[in-house]
mmCIF file of C-alpha atoms and ligand atoms in Angstrom:
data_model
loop_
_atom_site.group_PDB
_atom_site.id
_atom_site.type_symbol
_atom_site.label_atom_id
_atom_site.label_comp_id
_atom_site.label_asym_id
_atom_site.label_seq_id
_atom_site.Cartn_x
_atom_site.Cartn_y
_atom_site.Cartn_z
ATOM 1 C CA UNK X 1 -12.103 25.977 96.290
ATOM 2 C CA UNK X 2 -10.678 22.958 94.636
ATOM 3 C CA UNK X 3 -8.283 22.696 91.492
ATOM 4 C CA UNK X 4 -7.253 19.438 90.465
ATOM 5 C CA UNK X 5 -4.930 19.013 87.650
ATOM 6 C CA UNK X 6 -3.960 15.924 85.161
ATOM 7 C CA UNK X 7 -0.636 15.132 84.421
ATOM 8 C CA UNK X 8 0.106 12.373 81.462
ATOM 9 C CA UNK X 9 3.659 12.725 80.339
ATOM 10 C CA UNK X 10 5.178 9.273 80.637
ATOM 11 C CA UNK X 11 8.070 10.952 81.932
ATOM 12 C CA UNK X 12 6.666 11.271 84.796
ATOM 13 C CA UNK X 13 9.073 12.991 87.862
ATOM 14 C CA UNK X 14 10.793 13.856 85.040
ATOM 15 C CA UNK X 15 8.757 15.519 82.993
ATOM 16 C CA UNK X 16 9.189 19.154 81.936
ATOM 17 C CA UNK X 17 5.207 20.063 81.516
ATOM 18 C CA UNK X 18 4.962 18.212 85.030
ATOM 19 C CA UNK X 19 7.386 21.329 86.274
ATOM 20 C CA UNK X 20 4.901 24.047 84.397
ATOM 21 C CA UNK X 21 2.222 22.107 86.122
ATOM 22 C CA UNK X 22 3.604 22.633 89.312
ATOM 23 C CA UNK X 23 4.104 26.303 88.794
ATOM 24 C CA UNK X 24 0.420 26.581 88.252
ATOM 25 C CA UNK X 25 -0.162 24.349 91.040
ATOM 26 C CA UNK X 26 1.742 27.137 93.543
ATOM 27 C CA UNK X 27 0.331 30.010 91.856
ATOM 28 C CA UNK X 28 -3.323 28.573 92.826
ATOM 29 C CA UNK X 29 -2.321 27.737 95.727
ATOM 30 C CA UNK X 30 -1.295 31.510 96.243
ATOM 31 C CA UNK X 31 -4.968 32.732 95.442
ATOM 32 C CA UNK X 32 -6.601 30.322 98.300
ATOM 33 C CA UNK X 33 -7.141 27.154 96.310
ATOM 34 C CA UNK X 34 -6.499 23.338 97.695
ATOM 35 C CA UNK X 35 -4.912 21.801 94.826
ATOM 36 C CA UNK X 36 -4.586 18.018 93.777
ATOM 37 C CA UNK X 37 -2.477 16.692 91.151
ATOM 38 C CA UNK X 38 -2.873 13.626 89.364
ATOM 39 C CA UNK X 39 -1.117 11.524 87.564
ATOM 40 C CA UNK X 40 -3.234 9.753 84.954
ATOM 41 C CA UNK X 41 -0.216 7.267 83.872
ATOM 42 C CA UNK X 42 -0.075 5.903 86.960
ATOM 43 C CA UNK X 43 -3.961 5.144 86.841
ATOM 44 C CA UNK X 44 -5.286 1.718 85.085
ATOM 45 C CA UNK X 45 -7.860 3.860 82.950
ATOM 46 C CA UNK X 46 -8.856 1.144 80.023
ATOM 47 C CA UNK X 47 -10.234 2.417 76.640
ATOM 48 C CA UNK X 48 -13.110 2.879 75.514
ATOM 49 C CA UNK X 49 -14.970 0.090 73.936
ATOM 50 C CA UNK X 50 -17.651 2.419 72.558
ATOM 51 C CA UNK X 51 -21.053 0.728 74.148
ATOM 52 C CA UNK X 52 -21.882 4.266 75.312
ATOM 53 C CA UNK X 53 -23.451 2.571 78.220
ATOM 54 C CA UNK X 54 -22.827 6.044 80.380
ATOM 55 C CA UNK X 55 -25.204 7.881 78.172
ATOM 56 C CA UNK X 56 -27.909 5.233 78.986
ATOM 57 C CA UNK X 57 -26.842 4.861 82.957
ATOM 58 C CA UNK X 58 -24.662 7.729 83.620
ATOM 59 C CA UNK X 59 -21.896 5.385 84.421
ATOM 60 C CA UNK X 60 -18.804 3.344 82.813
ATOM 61 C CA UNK X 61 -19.177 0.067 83.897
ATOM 62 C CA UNK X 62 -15.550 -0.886 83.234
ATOM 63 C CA UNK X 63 -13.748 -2.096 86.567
ATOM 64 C CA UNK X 64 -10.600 0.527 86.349
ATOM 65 C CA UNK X 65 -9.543 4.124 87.669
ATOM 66 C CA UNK X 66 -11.933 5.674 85.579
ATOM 67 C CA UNK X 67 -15.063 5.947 88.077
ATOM 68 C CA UNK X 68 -12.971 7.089 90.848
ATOM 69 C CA UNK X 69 -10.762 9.918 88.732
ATOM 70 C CA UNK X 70 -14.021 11.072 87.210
ATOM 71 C CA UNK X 71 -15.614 11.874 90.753
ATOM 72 C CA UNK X 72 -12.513 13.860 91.873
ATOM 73 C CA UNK X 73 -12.902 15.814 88.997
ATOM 74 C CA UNK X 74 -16.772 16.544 89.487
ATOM 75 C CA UNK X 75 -16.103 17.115 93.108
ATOM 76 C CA UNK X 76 -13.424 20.136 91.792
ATOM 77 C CA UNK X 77 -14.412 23.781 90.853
ATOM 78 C CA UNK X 78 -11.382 24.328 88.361
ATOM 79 C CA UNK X 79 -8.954 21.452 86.150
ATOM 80 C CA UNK X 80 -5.582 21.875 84.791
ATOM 81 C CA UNK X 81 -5.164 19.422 81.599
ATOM 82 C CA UNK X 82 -1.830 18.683 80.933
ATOM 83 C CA UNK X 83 0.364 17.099 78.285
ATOM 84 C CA UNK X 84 3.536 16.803 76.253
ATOM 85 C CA UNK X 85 3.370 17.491 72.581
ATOM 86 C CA UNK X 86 3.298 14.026 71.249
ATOM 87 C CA UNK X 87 3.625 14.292 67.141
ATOM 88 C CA UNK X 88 1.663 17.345 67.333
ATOM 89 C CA UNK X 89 -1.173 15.671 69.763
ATOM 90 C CA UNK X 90 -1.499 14.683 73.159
ATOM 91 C CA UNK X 91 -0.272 11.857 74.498
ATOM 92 C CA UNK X 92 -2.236 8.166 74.159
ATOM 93 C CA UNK X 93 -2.985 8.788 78.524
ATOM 94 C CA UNK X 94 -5.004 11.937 78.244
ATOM 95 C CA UNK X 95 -6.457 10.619 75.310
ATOM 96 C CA UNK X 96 -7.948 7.788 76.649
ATOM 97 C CA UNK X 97 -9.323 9.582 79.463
ATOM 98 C CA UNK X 98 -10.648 12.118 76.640
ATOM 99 C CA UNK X 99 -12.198 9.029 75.305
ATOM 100 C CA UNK X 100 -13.715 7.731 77.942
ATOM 101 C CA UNK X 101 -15.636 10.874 78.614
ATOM 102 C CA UNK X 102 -17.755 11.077 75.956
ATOM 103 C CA UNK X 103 -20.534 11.186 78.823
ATOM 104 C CA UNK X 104 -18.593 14.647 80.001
ATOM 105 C CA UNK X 105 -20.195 16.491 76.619
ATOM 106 C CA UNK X 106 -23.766 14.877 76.986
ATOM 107 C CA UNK X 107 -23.769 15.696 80.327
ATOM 108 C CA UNK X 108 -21.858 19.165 80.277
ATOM 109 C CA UNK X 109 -19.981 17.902 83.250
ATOM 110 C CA UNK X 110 -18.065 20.373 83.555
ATOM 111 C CA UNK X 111 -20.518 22.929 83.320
ATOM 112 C CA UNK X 112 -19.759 25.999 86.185
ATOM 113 C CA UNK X 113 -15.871 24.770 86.169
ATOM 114 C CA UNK X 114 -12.981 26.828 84.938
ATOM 115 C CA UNK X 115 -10.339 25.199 83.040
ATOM 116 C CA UNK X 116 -6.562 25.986 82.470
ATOM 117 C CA UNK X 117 -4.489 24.149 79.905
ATOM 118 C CA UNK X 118 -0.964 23.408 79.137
ATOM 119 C CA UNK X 119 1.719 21.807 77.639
ATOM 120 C CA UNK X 120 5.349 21.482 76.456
ATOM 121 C CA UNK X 121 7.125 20.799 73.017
ATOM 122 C CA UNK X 122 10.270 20.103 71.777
ATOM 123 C CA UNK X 123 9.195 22.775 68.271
ATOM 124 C CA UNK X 124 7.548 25.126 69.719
ATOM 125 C CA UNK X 125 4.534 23.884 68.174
ATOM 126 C CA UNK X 126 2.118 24.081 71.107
ATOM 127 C CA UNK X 127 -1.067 26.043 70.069
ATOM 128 C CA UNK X 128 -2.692 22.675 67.999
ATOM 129 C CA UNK X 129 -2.225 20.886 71.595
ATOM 130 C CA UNK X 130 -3.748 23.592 73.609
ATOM 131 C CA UNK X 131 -6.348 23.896 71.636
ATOM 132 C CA UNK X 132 -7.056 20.230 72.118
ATOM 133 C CA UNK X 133 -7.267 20.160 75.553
ATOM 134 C CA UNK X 134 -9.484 23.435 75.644
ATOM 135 C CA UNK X 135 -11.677 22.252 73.460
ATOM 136 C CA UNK X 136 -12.145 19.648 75.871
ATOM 137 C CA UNK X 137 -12.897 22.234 78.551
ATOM 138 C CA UNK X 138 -15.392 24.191 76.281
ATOM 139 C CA UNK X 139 -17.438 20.631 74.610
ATOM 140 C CA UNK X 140 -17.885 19.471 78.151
ATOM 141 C CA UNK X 141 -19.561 22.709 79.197
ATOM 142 C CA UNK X 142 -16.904 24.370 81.293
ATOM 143 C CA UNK X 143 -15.063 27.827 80.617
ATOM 144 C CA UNK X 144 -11.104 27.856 79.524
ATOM 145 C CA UNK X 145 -9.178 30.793 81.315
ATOM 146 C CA UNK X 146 -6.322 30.490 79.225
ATOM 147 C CA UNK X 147 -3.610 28.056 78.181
ATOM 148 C CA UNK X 148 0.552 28.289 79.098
ATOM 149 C CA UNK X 149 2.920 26.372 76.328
ATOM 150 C CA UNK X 150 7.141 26.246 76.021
ATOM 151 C CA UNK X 151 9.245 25.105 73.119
ATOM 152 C CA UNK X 152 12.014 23.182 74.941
ATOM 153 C CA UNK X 153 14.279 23.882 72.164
ATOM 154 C CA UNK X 154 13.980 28.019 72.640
ATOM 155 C CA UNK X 155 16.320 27.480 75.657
ATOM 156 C CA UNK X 156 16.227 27.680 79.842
ATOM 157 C CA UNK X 157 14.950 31.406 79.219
ATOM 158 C CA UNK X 158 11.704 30.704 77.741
ATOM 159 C CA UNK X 159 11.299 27.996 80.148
ATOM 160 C CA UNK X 160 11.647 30.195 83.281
ATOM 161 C CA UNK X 161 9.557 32.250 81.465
ATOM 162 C CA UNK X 162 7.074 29.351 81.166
ATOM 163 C CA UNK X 163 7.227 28.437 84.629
ATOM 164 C CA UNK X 164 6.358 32.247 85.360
ATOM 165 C CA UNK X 165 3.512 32.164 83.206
ATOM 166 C CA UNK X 166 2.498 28.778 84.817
ATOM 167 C CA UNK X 167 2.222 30.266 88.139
ATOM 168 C CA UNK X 168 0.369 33.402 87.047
ATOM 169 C CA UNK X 169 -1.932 31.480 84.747
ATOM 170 C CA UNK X 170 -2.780 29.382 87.888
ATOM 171 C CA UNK X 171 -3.688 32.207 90.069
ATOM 172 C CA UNK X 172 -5.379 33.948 87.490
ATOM 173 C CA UNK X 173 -7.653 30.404 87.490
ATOM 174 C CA UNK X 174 -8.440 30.402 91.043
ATOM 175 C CA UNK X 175 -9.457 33.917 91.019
ATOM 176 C CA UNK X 176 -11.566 33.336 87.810
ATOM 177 C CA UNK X 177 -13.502 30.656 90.368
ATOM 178 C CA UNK X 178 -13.627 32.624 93.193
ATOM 179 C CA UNK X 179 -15.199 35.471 91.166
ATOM 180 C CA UNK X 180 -17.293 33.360 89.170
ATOM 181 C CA UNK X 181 -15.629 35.064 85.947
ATOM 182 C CA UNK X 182 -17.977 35.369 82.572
ATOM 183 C CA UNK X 183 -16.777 34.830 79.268
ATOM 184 C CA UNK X 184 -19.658 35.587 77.325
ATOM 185 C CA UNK X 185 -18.235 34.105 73.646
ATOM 186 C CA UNK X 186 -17.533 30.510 75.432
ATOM 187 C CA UNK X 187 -21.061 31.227 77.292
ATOM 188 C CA UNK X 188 -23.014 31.672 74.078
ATOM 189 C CA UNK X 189 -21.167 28.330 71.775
ATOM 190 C CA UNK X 190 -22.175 26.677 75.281
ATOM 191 C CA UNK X 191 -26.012 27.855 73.959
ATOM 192 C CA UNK X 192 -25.489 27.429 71.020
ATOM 193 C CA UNK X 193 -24.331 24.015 71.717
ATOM 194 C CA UNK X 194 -27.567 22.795 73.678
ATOM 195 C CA UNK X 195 -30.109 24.210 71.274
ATOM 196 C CA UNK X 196 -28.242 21.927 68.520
ATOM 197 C CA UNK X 197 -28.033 19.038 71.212
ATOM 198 C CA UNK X 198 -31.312 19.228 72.629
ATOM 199 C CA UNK X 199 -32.814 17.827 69.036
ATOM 200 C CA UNK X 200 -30.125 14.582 69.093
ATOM 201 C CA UNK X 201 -31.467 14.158 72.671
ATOM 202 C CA UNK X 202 -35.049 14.206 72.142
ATOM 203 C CA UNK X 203 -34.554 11.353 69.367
ATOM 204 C CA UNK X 204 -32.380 9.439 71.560
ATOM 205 C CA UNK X 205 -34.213 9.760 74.539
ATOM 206 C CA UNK X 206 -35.026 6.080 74.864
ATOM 207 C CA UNK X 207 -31.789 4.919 74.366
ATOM 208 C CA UNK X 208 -29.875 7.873 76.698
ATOM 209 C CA UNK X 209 -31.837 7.601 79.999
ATOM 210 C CA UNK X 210 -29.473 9.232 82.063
ATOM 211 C CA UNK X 211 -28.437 11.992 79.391
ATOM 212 C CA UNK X 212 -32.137 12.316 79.467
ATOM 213 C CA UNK X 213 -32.935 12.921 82.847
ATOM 214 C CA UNK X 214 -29.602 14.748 83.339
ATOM 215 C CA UNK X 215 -31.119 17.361 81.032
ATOM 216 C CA UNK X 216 -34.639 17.591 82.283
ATOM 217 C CA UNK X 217 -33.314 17.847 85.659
ATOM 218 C CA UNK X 218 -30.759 20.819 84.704
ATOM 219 C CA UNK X 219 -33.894 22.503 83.363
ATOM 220 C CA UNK X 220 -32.432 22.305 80.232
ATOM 221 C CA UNK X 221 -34.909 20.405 78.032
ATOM 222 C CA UNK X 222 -38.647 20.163 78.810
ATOM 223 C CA UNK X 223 -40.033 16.745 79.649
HETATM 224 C C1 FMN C 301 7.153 10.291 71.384
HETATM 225 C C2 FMN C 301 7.476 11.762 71.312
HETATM 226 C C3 FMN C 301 6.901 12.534 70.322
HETATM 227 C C4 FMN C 301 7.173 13.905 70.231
HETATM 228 N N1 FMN C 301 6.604 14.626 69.233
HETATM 229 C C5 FMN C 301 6.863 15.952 69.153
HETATM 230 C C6 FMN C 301 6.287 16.717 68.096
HETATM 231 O O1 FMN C 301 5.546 16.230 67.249
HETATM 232 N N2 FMN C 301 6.572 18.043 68.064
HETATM 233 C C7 FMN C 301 7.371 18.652 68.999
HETATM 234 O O2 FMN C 301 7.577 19.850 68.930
HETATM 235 N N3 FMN C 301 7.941 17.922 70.003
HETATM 236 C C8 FMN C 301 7.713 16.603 70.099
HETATM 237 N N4 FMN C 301 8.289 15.861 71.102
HETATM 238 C C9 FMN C 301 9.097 16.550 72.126
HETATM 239 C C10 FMN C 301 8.321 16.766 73.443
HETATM 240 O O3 FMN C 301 7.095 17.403 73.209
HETATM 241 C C11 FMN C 301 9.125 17.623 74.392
HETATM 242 O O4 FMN C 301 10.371 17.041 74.669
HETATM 243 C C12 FMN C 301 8.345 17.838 75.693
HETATM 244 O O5 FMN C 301 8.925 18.864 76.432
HETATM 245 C C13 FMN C 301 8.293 16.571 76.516
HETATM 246 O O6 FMN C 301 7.530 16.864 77.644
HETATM 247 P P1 FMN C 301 7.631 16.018 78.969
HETATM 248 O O7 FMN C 301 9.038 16.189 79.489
HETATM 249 O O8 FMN C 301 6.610 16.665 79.862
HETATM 250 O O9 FMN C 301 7.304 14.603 78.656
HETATM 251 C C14 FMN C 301 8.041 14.506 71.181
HETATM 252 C C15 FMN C 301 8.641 13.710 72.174
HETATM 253 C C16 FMN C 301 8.377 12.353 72.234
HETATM 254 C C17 FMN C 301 9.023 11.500 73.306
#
């Protein structure tokens, strides 16, 4: 079992949602899984230009990190997403990646992975963020297992408490793989999701090859 996880704080070794990252990191570790952590600002991941070329050939033709980030992540069963609370959002890093993986929702990429989520902030304000990066999880087919966030400016006690959390929330992910855990509600917006989809599909089919055969291949969508 394999859990990769995405840092993007600029702050890099420095970084306190790197340390709550970590925390999960040991905590998976704990429950069996190999773990991998990445750091997405040290990657040259370009933005995207919008040809949506990967829904036609199930590739970004852009010569960067991109390609090679994108198959450790398919090759994965679980994903930590990671950022600082920058004015209430993520930071511009996971956002381009978020960009460039519009393919990720036509696809359902991450369909059959579990996804953990978290971040830091100076407020307090950390839910909007979360809920960012799990809605990535969820629109890209794959099933959130919860989310960890500290407010920096509560003080070193709600940070330990953080960094406990962390590394229960990251053990609580592996097992969630290693059981194959159900969570019927994000299961049914998945279905809900593909019915609705299916119909953009079928009149793009021309133009969305891969997305195409992707689908019919899945058994989702009859040929
Ligand atoms: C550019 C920038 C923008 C920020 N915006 C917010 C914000 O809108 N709300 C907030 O609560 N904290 C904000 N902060 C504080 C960070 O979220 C906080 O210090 C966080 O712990 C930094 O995480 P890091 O050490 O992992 O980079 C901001 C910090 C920076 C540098």
């Amino acid at each position: 079992m394999k859990i990769i996880a995405i840092q993007s704080s600029p702050k890099r070794k420095n970084s306190n949602t790197l340390k709550l990252v970590e925390a999960a990191l040991e905590g998976a570790r704990e429950a069996g899984a190999e773990t991998e952590l990445i750091d997405i600002t040290r990657l040259k991941i370009n933005f995207c230009k919008g040809c949506v070329t990967c829904y036609r050939d199930g590739t970004c033709h852009q010569k960067d990190d991109y390609n090679a980030l994108k198959k450790k992540i398919l090759e994965a069963d679980g994903i930590i997403l990671s950022s600082p609370n920058y004015i209430d959002n993520i930071t511009a890093q996971l956002k381009v990646f978020f960009d460039r993986s519009a393919n990720f929702i036509h696809e359902q990429l991450l369909d059959g992975k579990y996804g953990l989520s978290i971040t830091t902030s100076g407020s307090g304000n950390n839910d909007f963020v979360l809920g960012i990066m799990n809605h990535f999880i969820n629109a890209t087919g794959g099933l959130a297992v919860g989310s960890v966030g500290c407010g920096m400016g509560q003080g070193p006690a709600a940070f330990e408490s953080g960094i406990k959390k962390s590394r229960e929330s990251g053990k609580e992910l592996a097992r969630a793989i290693k059981e194959k855990r159900a969570y019927p509600d994000q299961a049914a917006a998945h279905r809900d999701w593909k019915e609705h989809f299916a119909m953009t599909l079928r009149r793009n089919k021309d133009n969305w090859k891969h997305n195409y055969e992707c689908w019919v291949e899945k058994g989702w969508i009859k040929a």
